[in-house]
mmCIF file of N, CA and C in Angstrom:
data_model
loop_
_atom_site.group_PDB
_atom_site.id
_atom_site.type_symbol
_atom_site.label_atom_id
_atom_site.label_comp_id
_atom_site.label_asym_id
_atom_site.label_seq_id
_atom_site.Cartn_x
_atom_site.Cartn_y
_atom_site.Cartn_z
ATOM 1 N N VAL A 1 0.831 -1.200 -0.041
ATOM 2 C CA VAL A 1 -0.042 0.036 0.036
ATOM 3 C C VAL A 1 0.902 1.216 0.014
ATOM 4 N N ALA A 2 0.698 2.060 -0.933
ATOM 5 C CA ALA A 2 1.439 3.357 -0.968
ATOM 6 C C ALA A 2 0.399 4.508 -0.751
ATOM 7 N N ARG A 3 0.767 5.358 0.034
ATOM 8 C CA ARG A 3 -0.179 6.538 0.242
ATOM 9 C C ARG A 3 0.596 7.768 0.591
ATOM 10 N N ALA A 4 0.176 8.918 0.127
ATOM 11 C CA ALA A 4 0.851 10.158 0.275
ATOM 12 C C ALA A 4 0.511 10.748 1.713
ATOM 13 N N VAL A 5 1.539 11.136 2.423
ATOM 14 C CA VAL A 5 1.399 11.799 3.682
ATOM 15 C C VAL A 5 2.211 13.075 3.550
ATOM 16 N N GLU A 6 1.509 14.179 3.529
ATOM 17 C CA GLU A 6 2.151 15.503 3.288
ATOM 18 C C GLU A 6 2.947 15.348 1.935
ATOM 19 N N ASP A 7 4.153 15.509 2.012
ATOM 20 C CA ASP A 7 5.092 15.485 0.853
ATOM 21 C C ASP A 7 5.784 14.099 0.632
ATOM 22 N N LEU A 8 5.509 13.207 1.572
ATOM 23 C CA LEU A 8 6.271 11.869 1.697
ATOM 24 C C LEU A 8 5.334 10.781 1.112
ATOM 25 N N LEU A 9 5.924 9.805 0.393
ATOM 26 C CA LEU A 9 5.168 8.701 0.028
ATOM 27 C C LEU A 9 5.511 7.540 0.874
ATOM 28 N N MET A 10 4.401 7.065 1.599
ATOM 29 C CA MET A 10 4.682 5.887 2.499
ATOM 30 C C MET A 10 4.330 4.570 1.833
ATOM 31 N N TYR A 11 5.126 3.559 2.168
ATOM 32 C CA TYR A 11 4.955 2.209 1.611
ATOM 33 C C TYR A 11 4.842 1.283 2.674
ATOM 34 N N GLU A 12 4.002 0.334 2.505
ATOM 35 C CA GLU A 12 3.874 -0.702 3.552
ATOM 36 C C GLU A 12 3.945 -2.122 2.790
ATOM 37 N N PRO A 13 4.845 -2.891 3.063
ATOM 38 C CA PRO A 13 4.942 -4.207 2.293
ATOM 39 C C PRO A 13 3.800 -5.059 2.749
ATOM 40 N N ASP A 14 3.585 -6.217 1.956
ATOM 41 C CA ASP A 14 2.536 -7.085 2.382
ATOM 42 C C ASP A 14 2.913 -7.903 3.619
ATOM 43 N N PHE A 15 4.209 -8.257 3.662
ATOM 44 C CA PHE A 15 4.758 -9.102 4.846
ATOM 45 C C PHE A 15 6.162 -8.573 5.137
ATOM 46 N N VAL A 16 6.545 -8.748 6.390
ATOM 47 C CA VAL A 16 7.902 -8.727 6.817
ATOM 48 C C VAL A 16 8.078 -10.021 7.655
ATOM 49 N N VAL A 17 9.022 -10.790 7.166
ATOM 50 C CA VAL A 17 9.332 -12.123 7.791
ATOM 51 C C VAL A 17 10.673 -12.195 8.383
ATOM 52 N N GLU A 18 10.849 -12.557 9.660
ATOM 53 C CA GLU A 18 12.185 -12.690 10.134
ATOM 54 C C GLU A 18 12.486 -14.202 10.367
ATOM 55 N N THR A 19 13.603 -14.588 9.810
ATOM 56 C CA THR A 19 14.053 -15.998 9.912
ATOM 57 C C THR A 19 15.374 -15.892 10.873
ATOM 58 N N THR A 20 15.931 -17.032 11.059
ATOM 59 C CA THR A 20 17.104 -17.124 11.894
ATOM 60 C C THR A 20 18.235 -16.192 11.330
ATOM 61 N N ASN A 21 18.314 -16.111 10.118
ATOM 62 C CA ASN A 21 19.482 -15.395 9.417
ATOM 63 C C ASN A 21 19.227 -14.098 8.660
ATOM 64 N N CYS A 22 17.900 -13.834 8.482
ATOM 65 C CA CYS A 22 17.673 -12.697 7.696
ATOM 66 C C CYS A 22 16.238 -12.092 8.047
ATOM 67 N N ILE A 23 15.996 -10.767 7.563
ATOM 68 C CA ILE A 23 14.662 -10.268 7.656
ATOM 69 C C ILE A 23 14.259 -9.952 6.254
ATOM 70 N N TYR A 24 13.152 -10.432 5.824
ATOM 71 C CA TYR A 24 12.616 -10.306 4.444
ATOM 72 C C TYR A 24 11.496 -9.328 4.452
ATOM 73 N N MET A 25 11.571 -8.316 3.483
ATOM 74 C CA MET A 25 10.512 -7.476 3.157
ATOM 75 C C MET A 25 9.778 -8.092 1.883
ATOM 76 N N ILE A 26 8.596 -8.488 1.969
ATOM 77 C CA ILE A 26 7.939 -9.253 0.906
ATOM 78 C C ILE A 26 6.741 -8.531 0.367
ATOM 79 N N GLU A 27 6.644 -8.533 -0.957
ATOM 80 C CA GLU A 27 5.543 -7.946 -1.732
ATOM 81 C C GLU A 27 5.016 -9.034 -2.709
ATOM 82 N N THR A 28 3.784 -9.403 -2.657
ATOM 83 C CA THR A 28 3.204 -10.386 -3.642
ATOM 84 C C THR A 28 2.450 -9.628 -4.637
ATOM 85 N N LYS A 29 2.539 -10.015 -5.864
ATOM 86 C CA LYS A 29 1.870 -9.364 -6.993
ATOM 87 C C LYS A 29 1.352 -10.430 -7.954
ATOM 88 N N ALA A 30 0.372 -10.113 -8.719
ATOM 89 C CA ALA A 30 -0.118 -10.895 -9.862
ATOM 90 C C ALA A 30 1.037 -11.035 -10.807
ATOM 91 N N GLU A 31 1.294 -12.148 -11.396
ATOM 92 C CA GLU A 31 2.427 -12.355 -12.245
ATOM 93 C C GLU A 31 2.382 -11.346 -13.441
ATOM 94 N N LYS A 32 1.210 -11.013 -13.897
ATOM 95 C CA LYS A 32 1.074 -10.207 -15.070
ATOM 96 C C LYS A 32 1.439 -8.722 -14.647
ATOM 97 N N ASP A 33 1.482 -8.362 -13.359
ATOM 98 C CA ASP A 33 1.787 -6.957 -12.974
ATOM 99 C C ASP A 33 3.253 -6.796 -12.580
ATOM 100 N N LEU A 34 4.078 -7.853 -12.667
ATOM 101 C CA LEU A 34 5.413 -7.765 -12.152
ATOM 102 C C LEU A 34 6.234 -6.624 -12.862
ATOM 103 N N ASP A 35 5.982 -6.388 -14.170
ATOM 104 C CA ASP A 35 6.702 -5.369 -14.966
ATOM 105 C C ASP A 35 6.184 -3.991 -14.924
ATOM 106 N N ASN A 36 5.008 -3.942 -14.202
ATOM 107 C CA ASN A 36 4.315 -2.505 -14.077
ATOM 108 C C ASN A 36 5.317 -1.550 -13.479
ATOM 109 N N ASP A 37 5.251 -0.262 -14.071
ATOM 110 C CA ASP A 37 6.130 0.806 -13.615
ATOM 111 C C ASP A 37 6.037 1.090 -12.160
ATOM 112 N N ASP A 38 4.769 1.085 -11.559
ATOM 113 C CA ASP A 38 4.597 1.347 -10.158
ATOM 114 C C ASP A 38 5.148 0.235 -9.323
ATOM 115 N N VAL A 39 4.961 -0.950 -9.775
ATOM 116 C CA VAL A 39 5.517 -2.180 -9.028
ATOM 117 C C VAL A 39 7.127 -2.069 -9.005
ATOM 118 N N GLN A 40 7.611 -1.763 -10.156
ATOM 119 C CA GLN A 40 9.134 -1.644 -10.278
ATOM 120 C C GLN A 40 9.634 -0.409 -9.475
ATOM 121 N N ALA A 41 8.941 0.575 -9.467
ATOM 122 C CA ALA A 41 9.344 1.771 -8.638
ATOM 123 C C ALA A 41 9.403 1.410 -7.145
ATOM 124 N N LYS A 42 8.345 0.723 -6.724
ATOM 125 C CA LYS A 42 8.366 0.256 -5.284
ATOM 126 C C LYS A 42 9.400 -0.754 -4.971
ATOM 127 N N LYS A 43 9.732 -1.618 -5.948
ATOM 128 C CA LYS A 43 10.691 -2.591 -5.791
ATOM 129 C C LYS A 43 12.100 -1.922 -5.588
ATOM 130 N N LYS A 44 12.294 -0.938 -6.462
ATOM 131 C CA LYS A 44 13.583 -0.179 -6.338
ATOM 132 C C LYS A 44 13.679 0.537 -4.923
ATOM 133 N N ALA A 45 12.625 1.195 -4.542
ATOM 134 C CA ALA A 45 12.660 1.820 -3.224
ATOM 135 C C ALA A 45 12.818 0.831 -2.143
ATOM 136 N N ALA A 46 12.107 -0.240 -2.149
ATOM 137 C CA ALA A 46 12.274 -1.337 -1.112
ATOM 138 C C ALA A 46 13.680 -1.951 -1.081
ATOM 139 N N GLU A 47 14.319 -2.126 -2.265
ATOM 140 C CA GLU A 47 15.664 -2.551 -2.291
ATOM 141 C C GLU A 47 16.618 -1.585 -1.668
ATOM 142 N N THR A 48 16.404 -0.297 -1.932
ATOM 143 C CA THR A 48 17.236 0.666 -1.292
ATOM 144 C C THR A 48 17.091 0.792 0.205
ATOM 145 N N TYR A 49 15.900 0.602 0.602
ATOM 146 C CA TYR A 49 15.544 0.564 2.037
ATOM 147 C C TYR A 49 16.281 -0.653 2.752
ATOM 148 N N CYS A 50 16.172 -1.848 2.104
ATOM 149 C CA CYS A 50 16.828 -3.037 2.610
ATOM 150 C C CYS A 50 18.350 -2.931 2.599
ATOM 151 N N LYS A 51 18.954 -2.143 1.635
ATOM 152 C CA LYS A 51 20.422 -1.855 1.581
ATOM 153 C C LYS A 51 20.826 -1.062 2.775
ATOM 154 N N PHE A 52 20.125 0.044 3.086
ATOM 155 C CA PHE A 52 20.381 0.908 4.211
ATOM 156 C C PHE A 52 20.141 0.187 5.590
ATOM 157 N N ALA A 53 19.021 -0.609 5.656
ATOM 158 C CA ALA A 53 18.701 -1.244 6.854
ATOM 159 C C ALA A 53 19.718 -2.345 7.200
ATOM 160 N N THR A 54 20.182 -2.994 6.119
ATOM 161 C CA THR A 54 21.291 -4.008 6.273
ATOM 162 C C THR A 54 22.564 -3.367 6.828
ATOM 163 N N GLU A 55 22.879 -2.228 6.189
ATOM 164 C CA GLU A 55 24.156 -1.564 6.687
ATOM 165 C C GLU A 55 24.048 -1.275 8.095
ATOM 166 N N TYR A 56 22.827 -0.800 8.519
ATOM 167 C CA TYR A 56 22.675 -0.386 9.969
ATOM 168 C C TYR A 56 22.663 -1.672 10.856
ATOM 169 N N THR A 57 21.774 -2.600 10.523
ATOM 170 C CA THR A 57 21.591 -3.736 11.399
ATOM 171 C C THR A 57 22.880 -4.617 11.573
ATOM 172 N N THR A 58 23.537 -4.827 10.446
ATOM 173 C CA THR A 58 24.804 -5.644 10.474
ATOM 174 C C THR A 58 25.947 -4.970 11.253
ATOM 175 N N ALA A 59 25.985 -3.634 11.121
ATOM 176 C CA ALA A 59 26.965 -2.877 11.873
ATOM 177 C C ALA A 59 26.654 -2.934 13.372
ATOM 178 N N ASN A 60 25.392 -3.237 13.762
ATOM 179 C CA ASN A 60 25.029 -3.292 15.166
ATOM 180 C C ASN A 60 24.606 -4.651 15.641
ATOM 181 N N GLY A 61 25.139 -5.660 15.073
ATOM 182 C CA GLY A 61 24.931 -7.047 15.510
ATOM 183 C C GLY A 61 23.677 -7.682 15.019
ATOM 184 N N GLY A 62 23.024 -7.092 14.056
ATOM 185 C CA GLY A 62 21.703 -7.554 13.554
ATOM 186 C C GLY A 62 21.836 -8.337 12.286
ATOM 187 N N LYS A 63 20.608 -8.625 11.736
ATOM 188 C CA LYS A 63 20.553 -9.430 10.490
ATOM 189 C C LYS A 63 20.410 -8.526 9.291
ATOM 190 N N PRO A 64 20.818 -9.063 8.121
ATOM 191 C CA PRO A 64 20.630 -8.463 6.862
ATOM 192 C C PRO A 64 19.101 -8.435 6.499
ATOM 193 N N TRP A 65 18.738 -7.462 5.657
ATOM 194 C CA TRP A 65 17.410 -7.374 5.137
ATOM 195 C C TRP A 65 17.484 -7.641 3.669
ATOM 196 N N LYS A 66 16.458 -8.341 3.176
ATOM 197 C CA LYS A 66 16.326 -8.708 1.703
ATOM 198 C C LYS A 66 14.933 -8.411 1.303
ATOM 199 N N TYR A 67 14.724 -7.939 0.035
ATOM 200 C CA TYR A 67 13.464 -7.673 -0.529
ATOM 201 C C TYR A 67 13.187 -8.806 -1.550
ATOM 202 N N LEU A 68 11.887 -9.262 -1.436
ATOM 203 C CA LEU A 68 11.409 -10.255 -2.333
ATOM 204 C C LEU A 68 10.039 -9.815 -3.035
ATOM 205 N N LEU A 69 10.059 -9.802 -4.354
ATOM 206 C CA LEU A 69 8.901 -9.601 -5.093
ATOM 207 C C LEU A 69 8.433 -10.895 -5.605
ATOM 208 N N ILE A 70 7.291 -11.455 -5.038
ATOM 209 C CA ILE A 70 6.859 -12.767 -5.242
ATOM 210 C C ILE A 70 5.654 -12.817 -6.172
ATOM 211 N N PRO A 71 5.708 -13.537 -7.417
ATOM 212 C CA PRO A 71 4.606 -13.690 -8.163
ATOM 213 C C PRO A 71 3.582 -14.612 -7.510
ATOM 214 N N HIS A 72 2.342 -14.265 -7.627
ATOM 215 C CA HIS A 72 1.184 -15.013 -6.985
ATOM 216 C C HIS A 72 1.256 -16.427 -7.427
ATOM 217 N N THR A 73 1.835 -16.814 -8.529
ATOM 218 C CA THR A 73 1.861 -18.233 -9.019
ATOM 219 C C THR A 73 2.836 -19.108 -8.124
ATOM 220 N N VAL A 74 3.651 -18.474 -7.339
ATOM 221 C CA VAL A 74 4.728 -19.223 -6.558
ATOM 222 C C VAL A 74 3.946 -19.592 -5.116
ATOM 223 N N VAL A 75 3.009 -18.744 -4.695
ATOM 224 C CA VAL A 75 2.411 -18.904 -3.397
ATOM 225 C C VAL A 75 1.327 -19.946 -3.428
ATOM 226 N N SER A 76 1.478 -20.947 -2.484
ATOM 227 C CA SER A 76 0.438 -21.904 -2.289
ATOM 228 C C SER A 76 0.385 -22.378 -0.897
ATOM 229 N N ARG A 77 -0.684 -22.961 -0.400
ATOM 230 C CA ARG A 77 -0.781 -23.363 1.013
ATOM 231 C C ARG A 77 0.214 -24.464 1.387
ATOM 232 N N THR A 78 0.698 -25.208 0.436
ATOM 233 C CA THR A 78 1.658 -26.295 0.763
ATOM 234 C C THR A 78 3.099 -25.813 0.542
ATOM 235 N N ALA A 79 3.320 -24.728 0.053
ATOM 236 C CA ALA A 79 4.738 -24.238 -0.279
ATOM 237 C C ALA A 79 5.312 -23.735 1.026
ATOM 238 N N SER A 80 6.557 -24.240 1.328
ATOM 239 C CA SER A 80 7.277 -23.691 2.530
ATOM 240 C C SER A 80 7.847 -22.331 2.126
ATOM 241 N N PHE A 81 8.150 -21.621 3.246
ATOM 242 C CA PHE A 81 8.794 -20.298 2.988
ATOM 243 C C PHE A 81 10.017 -20.414 2.241
ATOM 244 N N GLU A 82 10.862 -21.445 2.609
ATOM 245 C CA GLU A 82 12.124 -21.667 1.950
ATOM 246 C C GLU A 82 11.945 -21.809 0.458
ATOM 247 N N PHE A 83 10.872 -22.606 0.121
ATOM 248 C CA PHE A 83 10.678 -22.865 -1.300
ATOM 249 C C PHE A 83 10.220 -21.594 -2.029
ATOM 250 N N ILE A 84 9.431 -20.827 -1.331
ATOM 251 C CA ILE A 84 9.005 -19.440 -1.977
ATOM 252 C C ILE A 84 10.159 -18.609 -2.160
ATOM 253 N N VAL A 85 11.095 -18.588 -1.215
ATOM 254 C CA VAL A 85 12.266 -17.721 -1.363
ATOM 255 C C VAL A 85 13.173 -18.159 -2.545
ATOM 256 N N MET A 86 13.357 -19.479 -2.686
ATOM 257 C CA MET A 86 14.154 -20.020 -3.785
ATOM 258 C C MET A 86 13.528 -19.692 -5.118
ATOM 259 N N GLN A 87 12.237 -19.794 -5.207
ATOM 260 C CA GLN A 87 11.599 -19.561 -6.428
ATOM 261 C C GLN A 87 11.520 -18.090 -6.790
ATOM 262 N N SER A 88 11.658 -17.154 -5.813
ATOM 263 C CA SER A 88 11.579 -15.830 -6.035
ATOM 264 C C SER A 88 12.931 -14.995 -6.059
ATOM 265 N N SER A 89 13.986 -15.743 -5.711
ATOM 266 C CA SER A 89 15.229 -15.011 -5.677
ATOM 267 C C SER A 89 15.967 -14.945 -7.058
#
């Protein structure tokens, strides 16, 4: 969800998942929308956020951050998180 707050654009990912070794910022989209300009702009902003978050957290004993843009076709009830990550990386 992106929304304007004064002059700032706020972005909220679909999910944030913390594993033993990493924190994932995750956005799911319909496969047909993956190349959409808005989706790609959000992806670029999220990757930049994860880069800066990783620099801070790893310098302070924390975990790296990674952004995943996941096509809806990869998500299913029986898929493990590890499987989804492998299919989306």
